[in-house]
PDB file of C-alpha atoms in Angstrom:
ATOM      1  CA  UNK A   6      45.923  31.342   2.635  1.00 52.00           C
ATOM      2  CA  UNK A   7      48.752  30.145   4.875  1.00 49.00           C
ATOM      3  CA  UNK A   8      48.682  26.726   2.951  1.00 54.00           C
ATOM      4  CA  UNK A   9      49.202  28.647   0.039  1.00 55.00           C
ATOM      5  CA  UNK A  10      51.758  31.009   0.964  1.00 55.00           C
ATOM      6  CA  UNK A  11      53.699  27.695   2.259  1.00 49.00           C
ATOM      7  CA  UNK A  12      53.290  26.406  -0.853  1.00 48.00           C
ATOM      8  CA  UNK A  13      54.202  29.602  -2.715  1.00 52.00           C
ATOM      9  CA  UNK A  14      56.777  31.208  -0.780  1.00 51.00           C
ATOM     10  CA  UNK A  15      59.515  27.752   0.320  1.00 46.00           C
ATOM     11  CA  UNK A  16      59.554  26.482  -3.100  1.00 49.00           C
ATOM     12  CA  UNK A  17      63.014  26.999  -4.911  1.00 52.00           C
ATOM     13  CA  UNK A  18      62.446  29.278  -7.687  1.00 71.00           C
ATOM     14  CA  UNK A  19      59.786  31.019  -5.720  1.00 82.00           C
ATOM     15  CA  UNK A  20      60.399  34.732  -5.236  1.00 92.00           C
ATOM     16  CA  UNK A  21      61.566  35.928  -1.665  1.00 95.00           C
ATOM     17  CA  UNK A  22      59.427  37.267   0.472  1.00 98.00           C
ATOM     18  CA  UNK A  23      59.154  41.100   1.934  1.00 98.00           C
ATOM     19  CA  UNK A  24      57.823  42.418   4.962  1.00 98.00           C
ATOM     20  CA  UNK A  25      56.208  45.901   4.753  1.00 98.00           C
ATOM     21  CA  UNK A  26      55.845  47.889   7.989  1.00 98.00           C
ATOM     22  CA  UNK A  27      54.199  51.273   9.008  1.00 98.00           C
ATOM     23  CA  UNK A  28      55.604  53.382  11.726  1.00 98.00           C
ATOM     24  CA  UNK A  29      53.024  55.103  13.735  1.00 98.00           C
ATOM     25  CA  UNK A  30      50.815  55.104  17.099  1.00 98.00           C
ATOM     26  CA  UNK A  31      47.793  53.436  17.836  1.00 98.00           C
ATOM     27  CA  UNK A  32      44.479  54.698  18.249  1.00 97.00           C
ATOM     28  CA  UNK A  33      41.687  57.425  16.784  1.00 96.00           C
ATOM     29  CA  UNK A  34      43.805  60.152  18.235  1.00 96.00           C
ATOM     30  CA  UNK A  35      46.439  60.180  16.483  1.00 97.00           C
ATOM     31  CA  UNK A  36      44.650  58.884  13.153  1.00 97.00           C
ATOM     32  CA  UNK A  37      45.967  61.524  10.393  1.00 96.00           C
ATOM     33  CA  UNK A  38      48.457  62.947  12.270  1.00 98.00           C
ATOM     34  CA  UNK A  39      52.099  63.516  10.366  1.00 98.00           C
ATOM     35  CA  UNK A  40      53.395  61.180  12.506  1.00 98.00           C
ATOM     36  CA  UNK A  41      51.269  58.281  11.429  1.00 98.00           C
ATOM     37  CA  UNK A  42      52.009  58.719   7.848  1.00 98.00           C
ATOM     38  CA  UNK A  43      53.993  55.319   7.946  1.00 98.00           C
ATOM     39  CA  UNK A  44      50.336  53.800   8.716  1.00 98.00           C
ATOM     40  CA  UNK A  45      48.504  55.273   6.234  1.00 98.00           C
ATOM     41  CA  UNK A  46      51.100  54.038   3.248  1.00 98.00           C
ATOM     42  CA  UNK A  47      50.100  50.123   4.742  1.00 98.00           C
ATOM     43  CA  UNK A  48      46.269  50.855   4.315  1.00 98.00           C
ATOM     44  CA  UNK A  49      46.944  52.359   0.848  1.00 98.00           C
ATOM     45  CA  UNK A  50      49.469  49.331  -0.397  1.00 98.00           C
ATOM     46  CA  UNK A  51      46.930  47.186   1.404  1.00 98.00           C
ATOM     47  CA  UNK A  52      43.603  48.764  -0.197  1.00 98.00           C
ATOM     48  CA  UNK A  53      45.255  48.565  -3.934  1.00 98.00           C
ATOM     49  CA  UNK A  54      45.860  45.106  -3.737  1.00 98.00           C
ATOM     50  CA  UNK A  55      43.026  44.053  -1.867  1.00 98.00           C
ATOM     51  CA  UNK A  56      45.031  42.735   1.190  1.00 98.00           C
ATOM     52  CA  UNK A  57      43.203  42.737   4.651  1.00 98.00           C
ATOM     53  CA  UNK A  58      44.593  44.151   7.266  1.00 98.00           C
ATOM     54  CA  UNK A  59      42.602  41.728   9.974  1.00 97.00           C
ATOM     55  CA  UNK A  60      44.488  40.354  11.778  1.00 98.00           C
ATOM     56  CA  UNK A  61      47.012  40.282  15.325  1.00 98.00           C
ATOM     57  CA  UNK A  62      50.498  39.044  14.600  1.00 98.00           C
ATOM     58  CA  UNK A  63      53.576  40.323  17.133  1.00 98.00           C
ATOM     59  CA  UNK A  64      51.853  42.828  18.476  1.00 98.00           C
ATOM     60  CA  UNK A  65      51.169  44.378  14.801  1.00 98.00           C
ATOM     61  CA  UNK A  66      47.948  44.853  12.774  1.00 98.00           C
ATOM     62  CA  UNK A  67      48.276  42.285  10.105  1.00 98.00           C
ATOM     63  CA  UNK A  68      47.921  41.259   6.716  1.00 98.00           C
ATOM     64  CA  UNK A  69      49.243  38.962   4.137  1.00 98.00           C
ATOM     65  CA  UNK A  70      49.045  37.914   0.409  1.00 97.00           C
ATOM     66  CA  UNK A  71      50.878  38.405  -3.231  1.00 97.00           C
ATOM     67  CA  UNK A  72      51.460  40.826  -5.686  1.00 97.00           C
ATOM     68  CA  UNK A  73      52.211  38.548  -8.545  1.00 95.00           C
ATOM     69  CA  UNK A  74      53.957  35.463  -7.510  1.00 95.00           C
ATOM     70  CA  UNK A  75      55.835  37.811  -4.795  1.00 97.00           C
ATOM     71  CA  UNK A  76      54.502  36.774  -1.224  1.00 97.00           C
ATOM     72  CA  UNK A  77      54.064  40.399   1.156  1.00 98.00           C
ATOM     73  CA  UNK A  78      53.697  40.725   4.456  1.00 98.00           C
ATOM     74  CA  UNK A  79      52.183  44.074   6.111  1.00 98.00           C
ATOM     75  CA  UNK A  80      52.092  45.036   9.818  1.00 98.00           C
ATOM     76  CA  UNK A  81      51.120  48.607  11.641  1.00 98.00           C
ATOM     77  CA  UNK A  82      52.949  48.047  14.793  1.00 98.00           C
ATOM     78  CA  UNK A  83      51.190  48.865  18.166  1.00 98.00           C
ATOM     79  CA  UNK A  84      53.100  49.155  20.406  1.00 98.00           C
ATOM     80  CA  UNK A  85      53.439  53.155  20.484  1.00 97.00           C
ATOM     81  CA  UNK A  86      56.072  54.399  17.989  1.00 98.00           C
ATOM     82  CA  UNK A  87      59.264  54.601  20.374  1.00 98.00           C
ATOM     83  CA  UNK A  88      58.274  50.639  20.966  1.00 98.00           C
ATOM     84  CA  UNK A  89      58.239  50.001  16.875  1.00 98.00           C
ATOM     85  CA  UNK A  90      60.892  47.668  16.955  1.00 98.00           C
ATOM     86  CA  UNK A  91      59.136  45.214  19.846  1.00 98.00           C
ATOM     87  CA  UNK A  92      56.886  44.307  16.676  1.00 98.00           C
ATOM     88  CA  UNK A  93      59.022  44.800  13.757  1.00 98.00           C
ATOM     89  CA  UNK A  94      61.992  42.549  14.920  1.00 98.00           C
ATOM     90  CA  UNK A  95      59.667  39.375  16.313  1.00 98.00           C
ATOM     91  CA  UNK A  96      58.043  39.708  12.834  1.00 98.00           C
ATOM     92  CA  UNK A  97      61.670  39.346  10.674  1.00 98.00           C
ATOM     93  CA  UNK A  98      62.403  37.106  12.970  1.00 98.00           C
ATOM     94  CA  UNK A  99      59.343  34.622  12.597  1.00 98.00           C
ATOM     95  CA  UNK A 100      59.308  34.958   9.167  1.00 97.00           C
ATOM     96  CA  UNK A 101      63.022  34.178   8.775  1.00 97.00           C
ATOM     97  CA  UNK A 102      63.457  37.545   6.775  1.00 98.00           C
ATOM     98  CA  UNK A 103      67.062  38.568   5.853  1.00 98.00           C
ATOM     99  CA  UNK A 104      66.982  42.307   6.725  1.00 98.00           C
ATOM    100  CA  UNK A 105      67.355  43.465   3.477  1.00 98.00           C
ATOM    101  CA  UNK A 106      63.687  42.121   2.610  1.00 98.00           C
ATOM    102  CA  UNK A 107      62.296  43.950   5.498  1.00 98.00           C
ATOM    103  CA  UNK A 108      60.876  47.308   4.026  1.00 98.00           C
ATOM    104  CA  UNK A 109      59.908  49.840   7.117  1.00 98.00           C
ATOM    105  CA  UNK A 110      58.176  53.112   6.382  1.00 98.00           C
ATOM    106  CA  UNK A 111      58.290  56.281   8.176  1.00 98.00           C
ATOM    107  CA  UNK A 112      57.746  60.030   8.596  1.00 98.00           C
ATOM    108  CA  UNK A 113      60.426  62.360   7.853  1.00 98.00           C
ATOM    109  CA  UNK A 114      60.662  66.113   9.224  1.00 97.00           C
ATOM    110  CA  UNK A 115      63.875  66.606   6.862  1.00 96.00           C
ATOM    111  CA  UNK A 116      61.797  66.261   3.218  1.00 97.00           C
ATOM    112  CA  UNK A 117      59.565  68.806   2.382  1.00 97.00           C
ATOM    113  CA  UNK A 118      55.462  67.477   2.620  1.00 97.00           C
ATOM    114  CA  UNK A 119      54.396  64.887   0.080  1.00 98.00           C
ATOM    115  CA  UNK A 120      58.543  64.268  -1.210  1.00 98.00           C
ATOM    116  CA  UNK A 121      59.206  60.728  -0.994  1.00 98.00           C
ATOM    117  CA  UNK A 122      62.668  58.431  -0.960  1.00 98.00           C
ATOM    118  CA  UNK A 123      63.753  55.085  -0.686  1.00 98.00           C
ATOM    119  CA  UNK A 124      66.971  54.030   0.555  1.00 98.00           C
ATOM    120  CA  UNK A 125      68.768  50.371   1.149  1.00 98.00           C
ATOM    121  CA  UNK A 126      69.620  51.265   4.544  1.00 97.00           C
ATOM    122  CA  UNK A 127      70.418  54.341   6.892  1.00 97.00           C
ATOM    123  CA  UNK A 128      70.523  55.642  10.527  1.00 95.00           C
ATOM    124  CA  UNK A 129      68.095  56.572  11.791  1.00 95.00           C
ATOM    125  CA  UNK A 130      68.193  60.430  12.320  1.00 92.00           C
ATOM    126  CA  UNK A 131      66.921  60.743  15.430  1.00 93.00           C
ATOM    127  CA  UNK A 132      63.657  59.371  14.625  1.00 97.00           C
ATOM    128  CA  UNK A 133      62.546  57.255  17.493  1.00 97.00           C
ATOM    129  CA  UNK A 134      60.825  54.449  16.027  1.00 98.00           C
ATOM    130  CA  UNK A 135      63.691  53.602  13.514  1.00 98.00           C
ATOM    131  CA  UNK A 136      65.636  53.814  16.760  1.00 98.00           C
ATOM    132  CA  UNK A 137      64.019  51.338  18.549  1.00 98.00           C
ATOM    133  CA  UNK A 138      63.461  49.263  14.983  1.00 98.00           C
ATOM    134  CA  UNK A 139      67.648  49.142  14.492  1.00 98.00           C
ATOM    135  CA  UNK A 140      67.883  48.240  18.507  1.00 98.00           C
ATOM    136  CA  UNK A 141      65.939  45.197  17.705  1.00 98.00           C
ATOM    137  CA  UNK A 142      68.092  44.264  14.909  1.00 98.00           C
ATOM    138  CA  UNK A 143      70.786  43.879  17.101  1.00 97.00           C
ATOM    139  CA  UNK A 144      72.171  47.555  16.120  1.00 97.00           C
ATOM    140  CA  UNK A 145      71.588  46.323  12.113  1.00 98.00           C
ATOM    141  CA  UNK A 146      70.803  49.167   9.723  1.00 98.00           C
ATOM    142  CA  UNK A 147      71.150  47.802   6.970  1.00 97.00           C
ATOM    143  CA  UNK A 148      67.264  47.161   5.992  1.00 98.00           C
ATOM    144  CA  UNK A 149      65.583  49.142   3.148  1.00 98.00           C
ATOM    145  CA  UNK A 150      63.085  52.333   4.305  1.00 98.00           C
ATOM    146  CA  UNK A 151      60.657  54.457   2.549  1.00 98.00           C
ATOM    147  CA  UNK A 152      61.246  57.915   3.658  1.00 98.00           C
ATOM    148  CA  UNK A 153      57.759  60.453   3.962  1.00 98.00           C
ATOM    149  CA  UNK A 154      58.061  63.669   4.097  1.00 98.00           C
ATOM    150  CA  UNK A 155      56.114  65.782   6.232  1.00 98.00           C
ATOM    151  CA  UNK A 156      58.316  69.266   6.595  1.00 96.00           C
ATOM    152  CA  UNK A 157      59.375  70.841   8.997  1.00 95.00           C
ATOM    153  CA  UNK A 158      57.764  72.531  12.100  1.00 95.00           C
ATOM    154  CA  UNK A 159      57.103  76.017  11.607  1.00 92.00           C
ATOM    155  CA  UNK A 160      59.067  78.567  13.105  1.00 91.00           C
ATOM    156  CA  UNK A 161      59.822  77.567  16.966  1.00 93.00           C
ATOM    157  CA  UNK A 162      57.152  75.357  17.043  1.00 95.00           C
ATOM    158  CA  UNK A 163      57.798  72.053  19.357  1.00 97.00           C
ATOM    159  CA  UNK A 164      58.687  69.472  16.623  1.00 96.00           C
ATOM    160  CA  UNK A 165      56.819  66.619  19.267  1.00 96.00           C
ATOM    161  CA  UNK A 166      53.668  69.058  18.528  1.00 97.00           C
ATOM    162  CA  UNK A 167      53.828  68.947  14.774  1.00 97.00           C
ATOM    163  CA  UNK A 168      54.585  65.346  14.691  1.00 97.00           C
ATOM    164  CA  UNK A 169      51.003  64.960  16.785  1.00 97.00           C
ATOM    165  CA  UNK A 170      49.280  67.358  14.416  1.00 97.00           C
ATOM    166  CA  UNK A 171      46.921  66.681  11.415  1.00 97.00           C
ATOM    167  CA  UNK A 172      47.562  67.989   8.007  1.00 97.00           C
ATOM    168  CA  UNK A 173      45.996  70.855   6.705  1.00 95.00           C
ATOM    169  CA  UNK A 174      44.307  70.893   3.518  1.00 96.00           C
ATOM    170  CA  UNK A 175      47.030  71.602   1.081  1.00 96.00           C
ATOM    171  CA  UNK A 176      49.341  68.937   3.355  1.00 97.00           C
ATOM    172  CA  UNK A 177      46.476  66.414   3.107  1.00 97.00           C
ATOM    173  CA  UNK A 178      46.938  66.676  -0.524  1.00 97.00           C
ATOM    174  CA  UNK A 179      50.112  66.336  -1.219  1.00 97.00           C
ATOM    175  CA  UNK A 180      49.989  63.087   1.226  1.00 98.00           C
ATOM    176  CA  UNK A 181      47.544  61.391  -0.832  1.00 98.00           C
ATOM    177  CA  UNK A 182      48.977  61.934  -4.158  1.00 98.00           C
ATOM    178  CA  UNK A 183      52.558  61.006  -2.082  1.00 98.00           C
ATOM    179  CA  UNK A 184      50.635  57.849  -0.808  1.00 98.00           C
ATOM    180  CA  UNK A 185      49.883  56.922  -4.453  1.00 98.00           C
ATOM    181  CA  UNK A 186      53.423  57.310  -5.679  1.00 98.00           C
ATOM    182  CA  UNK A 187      54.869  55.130  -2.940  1.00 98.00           C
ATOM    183  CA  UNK A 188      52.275  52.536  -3.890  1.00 98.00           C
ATOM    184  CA  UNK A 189      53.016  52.459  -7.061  1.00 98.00           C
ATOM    185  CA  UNK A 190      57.363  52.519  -6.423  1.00 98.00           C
ATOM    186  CA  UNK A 191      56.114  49.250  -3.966  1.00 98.00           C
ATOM    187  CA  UNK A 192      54.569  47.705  -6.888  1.00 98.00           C
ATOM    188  CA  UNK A 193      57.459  48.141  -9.134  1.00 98.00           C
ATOM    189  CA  UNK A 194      59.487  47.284  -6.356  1.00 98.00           C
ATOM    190  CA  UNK A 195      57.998  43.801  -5.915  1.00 98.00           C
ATOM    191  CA  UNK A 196      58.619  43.450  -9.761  1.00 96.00           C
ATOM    192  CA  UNK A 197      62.404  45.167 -10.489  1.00 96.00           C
ATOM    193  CA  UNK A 198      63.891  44.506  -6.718  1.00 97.00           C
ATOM    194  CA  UNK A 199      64.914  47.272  -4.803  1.00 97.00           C
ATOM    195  CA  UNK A 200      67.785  49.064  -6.449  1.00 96.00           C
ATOM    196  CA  UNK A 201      66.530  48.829  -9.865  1.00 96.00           C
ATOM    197  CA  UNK A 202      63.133  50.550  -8.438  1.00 97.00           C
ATOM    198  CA  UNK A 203      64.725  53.171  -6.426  1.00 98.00           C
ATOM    199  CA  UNK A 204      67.435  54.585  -8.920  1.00 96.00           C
ATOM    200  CA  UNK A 205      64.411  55.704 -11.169  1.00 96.00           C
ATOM    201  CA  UNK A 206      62.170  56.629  -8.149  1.00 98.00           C
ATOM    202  CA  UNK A 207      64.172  58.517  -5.726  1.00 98.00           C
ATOM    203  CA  UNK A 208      65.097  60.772  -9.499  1.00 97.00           C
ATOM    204  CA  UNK A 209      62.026  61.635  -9.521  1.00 97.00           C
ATOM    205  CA  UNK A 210      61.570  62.710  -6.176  1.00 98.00           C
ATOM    206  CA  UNK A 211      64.485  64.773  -6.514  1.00 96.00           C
ATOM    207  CA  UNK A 212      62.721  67.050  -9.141  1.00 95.00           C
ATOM    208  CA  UNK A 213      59.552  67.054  -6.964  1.00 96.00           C
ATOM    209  CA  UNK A 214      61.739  68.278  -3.866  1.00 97.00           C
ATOM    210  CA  UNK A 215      63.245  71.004  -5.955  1.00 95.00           C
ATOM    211  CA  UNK A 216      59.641  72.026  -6.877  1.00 94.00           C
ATOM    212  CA  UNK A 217      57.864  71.834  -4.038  1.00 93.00           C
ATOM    213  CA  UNK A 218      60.588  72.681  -1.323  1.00 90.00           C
ATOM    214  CA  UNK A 219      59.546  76.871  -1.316  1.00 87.00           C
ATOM    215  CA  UNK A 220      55.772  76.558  -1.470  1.00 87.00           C
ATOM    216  CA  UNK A 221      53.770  77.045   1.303  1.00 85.00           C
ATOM    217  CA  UNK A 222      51.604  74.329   3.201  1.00 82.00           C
TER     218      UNK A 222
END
């Protein structure tokens, strides 16, 4: 494999390659939580294209191959999500990745449960792990996210608490058919490049917010 993605990915014409990474925290306990979400999109890109995730790169579950002639990396950081960036910038940097081919997906309180978006860059709103992500980019935003929403915590509920909780079953839903979209916007993606890909998505997602935004979870 890494004779072939040599091969593949340093010829001339070959097509650049991305680095996919899941926010999240390590470990069985926090498995299905809303804050792991960025996790679970990895295993789902990773399961429809038949990548494994086996191996230890950077601190980072791991996992390489091609969709098409387009070489993809994937990595789950573990290094605790306030840490992300410990993984995520050793990986761009190994790789040789301009930022803007370095794709990082994450949970987001301020889109309602299951509403998706991708941007080309952004702060990053007080979410820790994009914190420490743009820290290890030298204070560089400009790299392309995939936005998950999760909603928002319930009346004066602890926000840390409902980023540590599991879905319920009507959340769970939503996720998985959310996890499906975004595989299927990474796809095109891969295919169309980034701005192409998101101008039709992130429409879409805008009529989903508007329906979903007042029902209950």
């Amino acid at each position: 494999m890494l004779n072939r993605l040599s091969r593949r990915c340093f010829c001339t014409l070959a097509p650049r390659p991305w680095l996919f990474v899941g926010l999240g925290n390590p470990g069985d306990k926090y498995h299905g939580t809303r804050h792991n979400v960025g996790f679970e999109m990895i295993d789902a890109f990773a399961h429809s294209q038949g990548i494994l995730m086996d191996t230890v790169h950077s601190k980072a579950i791991f996992g390489k191959g091609f969709v098409g002639e387009v070489p993809v990396f994937l990595a789950k950081p573990q290094t605790y999500m306030n840490l992300s960036g410990e993984s995520t910038g050793p990986l761009a940097a190994y790789y040789k990745l301009p930022l803007n081919q370095v794709l990082v997906f994450h949970d987001d309180m301020n889109l309602p449960c299951g509403v998706l978006r991708l941007h080309d860059k952004g702060g990053h709103g007080s979410h820790k792990g994009l914190k420490s992500v743009i820290y290890h980019f030298r204070g560089n935003r400009e790299f392309p996210r995939l936005r998950i929403g999760i909603g928002s915590p319930p009346g004066q509920m602890d926000p840390k608490a409902f980023l540590l909780q599991k879905f319920n079953v009507t959340a769970r839903q939503r996720i998985d058919e959310a996890l499906q979209e975004g595989v299927d916007a990474l796809k095109l993606l891969l295919v169309k490049g980034l701005a192409k890909s998101a101008k039709g998505f992130n429409k879409e997602q805008k009529y989903k917010h508007l329906r979903v935004q007042n029902l209950p979870v």
